[in-house]
């Protein structure tokens, strides 16, 4: 039987947006997470179904006939995030280019088009599958029509047949409409019958099967209270049924031949390449009319000293280096071999003896001997330039072998990050995109899943080809990227900031941070006790205890037992997310307890219980990964653990910082924190005299701003006025809108608009700076930080207002936040140099937000804080002083 795959377009792209990381962007700066997810899920379904016919149905921008029936239909839906809107607006052009059939029709929704498609005469004899995340479409399920529901993570799509619908929801597909008629649908603002929820609707349909049968037998429906609700809600029920019913008889100008599945793979793969969908490009490259060139070169294996000694003199002018190891963890990795390339299309693999498993399972330092010992002088010679891809890894692994990698001159990961912000930065991705060469992946080499073998067990000839290609194409990428860095004015940023920062981060990660395990054990018990008390309090309002972490059980408690209003629905049911609970706080006493429970449990799981598991057995420290190439503005992030996300403004969150302690009892922790650095950068870039003067004279910038905006003396500024001024000061950096400010301050939209207008009237220089930044971005198509960091803004001249405004805010934010990030990196480099050149024993251990943290030895306590503070404050010559707060204590909490 022929197969037909129908896609619920917007349902799929909405799901993809929230499932894929938001920071993903194309080389031109366009956000791509929703588009990448859309095509990934789409092609997964195509691979599964292997359709003969295909069509994507889209909602039309015009209102549907349902709005005529009920003007408040979908009225409570929040506007999509702007990063999603810009992707939705690009979707149609991409579909046309892909050669994929799609339709939309004014006055109707995608569901109606799908319903009408499956009822066309030619489709009745075809096996039809509908890909969606929308429960509404379950009403179309039949013996010939199934619904595919994407699942979380890597779980396979769920196929919803009539039996599967009944098993999961307790109703048959032909009862879905009546079910919605009774309980309503908050996500679409379908009213249903007031007071009838999920359980009641299911009970009634189990007994009466249909809405008509129910209303024909109201006296048999149950309690007098329920009968009254049903009687009073009859009109609403039948209106809701009409709103929930999918139209299946729309005239569609689409013939059978139009739906034949015939993608234009040449265009689609070209599009994947342009948008940096590298995983999809590699997966479907076989469909390309002309495949990429395979990686190749003259690659040689070196197994003895004679061959290696003959190679060494040829490396004096520089070479690319790549380690092959048995672990991604730099603290556990044993070197299996060193790949070297000193000229394109050649490579050498220095294979080391297999590590002794018994020896290396112990907490002993790896041994530098044999061929590696011969390489050591070259690797440590700073006069010989080395090139790597993610050289921080090579630096750290070699350091454990007693080799300090010097002369690391070029890193293709960092170059790619600066040249193509937001693009995938894996070596294979960059080579495929820019050199048009397909390299062997690690999975290709060792296998996948249960069939995978350890690298040490792969034939040496295959490892040689793989490793040499990594070094060879790192060298070729270096040669390709180098002139581009010059051309785009990025070389000083690369040489003076990014490359030195990499070295600082490498040393910080190796140093690690000590944790007070006894304190965390006490805190875990303290949090457990508190969580149990909160649980007991919440359960005192419930008929029976339930799983607080189950959205379904919590929803039943909130909306069925407590009869709280349903403010939002998702595809999986009535929402219990934080935004909903915050709006319900004044409706019941237990809601604030629920919010506290969630916050505390997250702290318990993410930090209190997790931190001890991250301690490395070799030294008992946590070795956080500081990520240099993730945030597009240039800021650093961290993982394992994420130090940026410790919520220090809450009392419980602040307690976690107490667990971070110095490496020795006699040492102390020193925190150095830039004060309001982004506002100071704003003052410097805009050259606003009032703001510069306030910072120079050490005045409270928010109080100063309030005095100017509200037209009063400094000592007359109220606490509320200062709070509002602070919100505007920081909001300006992120392009705050009147609506956002009104939500934050709890004032009307008109009041917020007036505050912003008054702010700009008093700080006209700042307004001019923002306007000039946006105007320059319109002309150039990109924006730069003060240090030259580059960010493309392809939507800056978009005709759609939302896309254009998003790009405008991004332009301003990038200049301010990106410049502040570069200042912090310069400070790290300067502080590291200060410690190194003066022989200090104290070490840098943490960078988070605008703060540096050091582990300080007792003999250096008196001199180091002021030395480091002066170093950070003088790292750039600004008109605005860069104030740094320096505080020392026995743990991180004491000084925060």
Short mmCIF file of C-alpha atoms in Angstrom, two decimals, residues 63 66-75 189:
data_model
loop_
_atom_site.label_atom_id
_atom_site.label_comp_id
_atom_site.label_asym_id
_atom_site.label_seq_id
_atom_site.Cartn_x
_atom_site.Cartn_y
_atom_site.Cartn_z
CA UNK A 63 -7.45 34.61 11.68
CA UNK A 66 -13.10 30.00 14.68
CA UNK A 67 -12.43 33.61 15.61
CA UNK A 68 -15.78 34.50 13.99
CA UNK A 69 -17.47 31.88 16.15
CA UNK A 70 -15.62 32.94 19.29
CA UNK A 71 -13.57 36.19 19.18
CA UNK A 72 -11.51 35.10 22.21
CA UNK A 73 -10.29 31.94 20.49
CA UNK A 74 -6.56 31.56 21.29
CA UNK A 75 -6.68 35.00 22.95
CA UNK A 189 -8.84 29.34 25.03
#
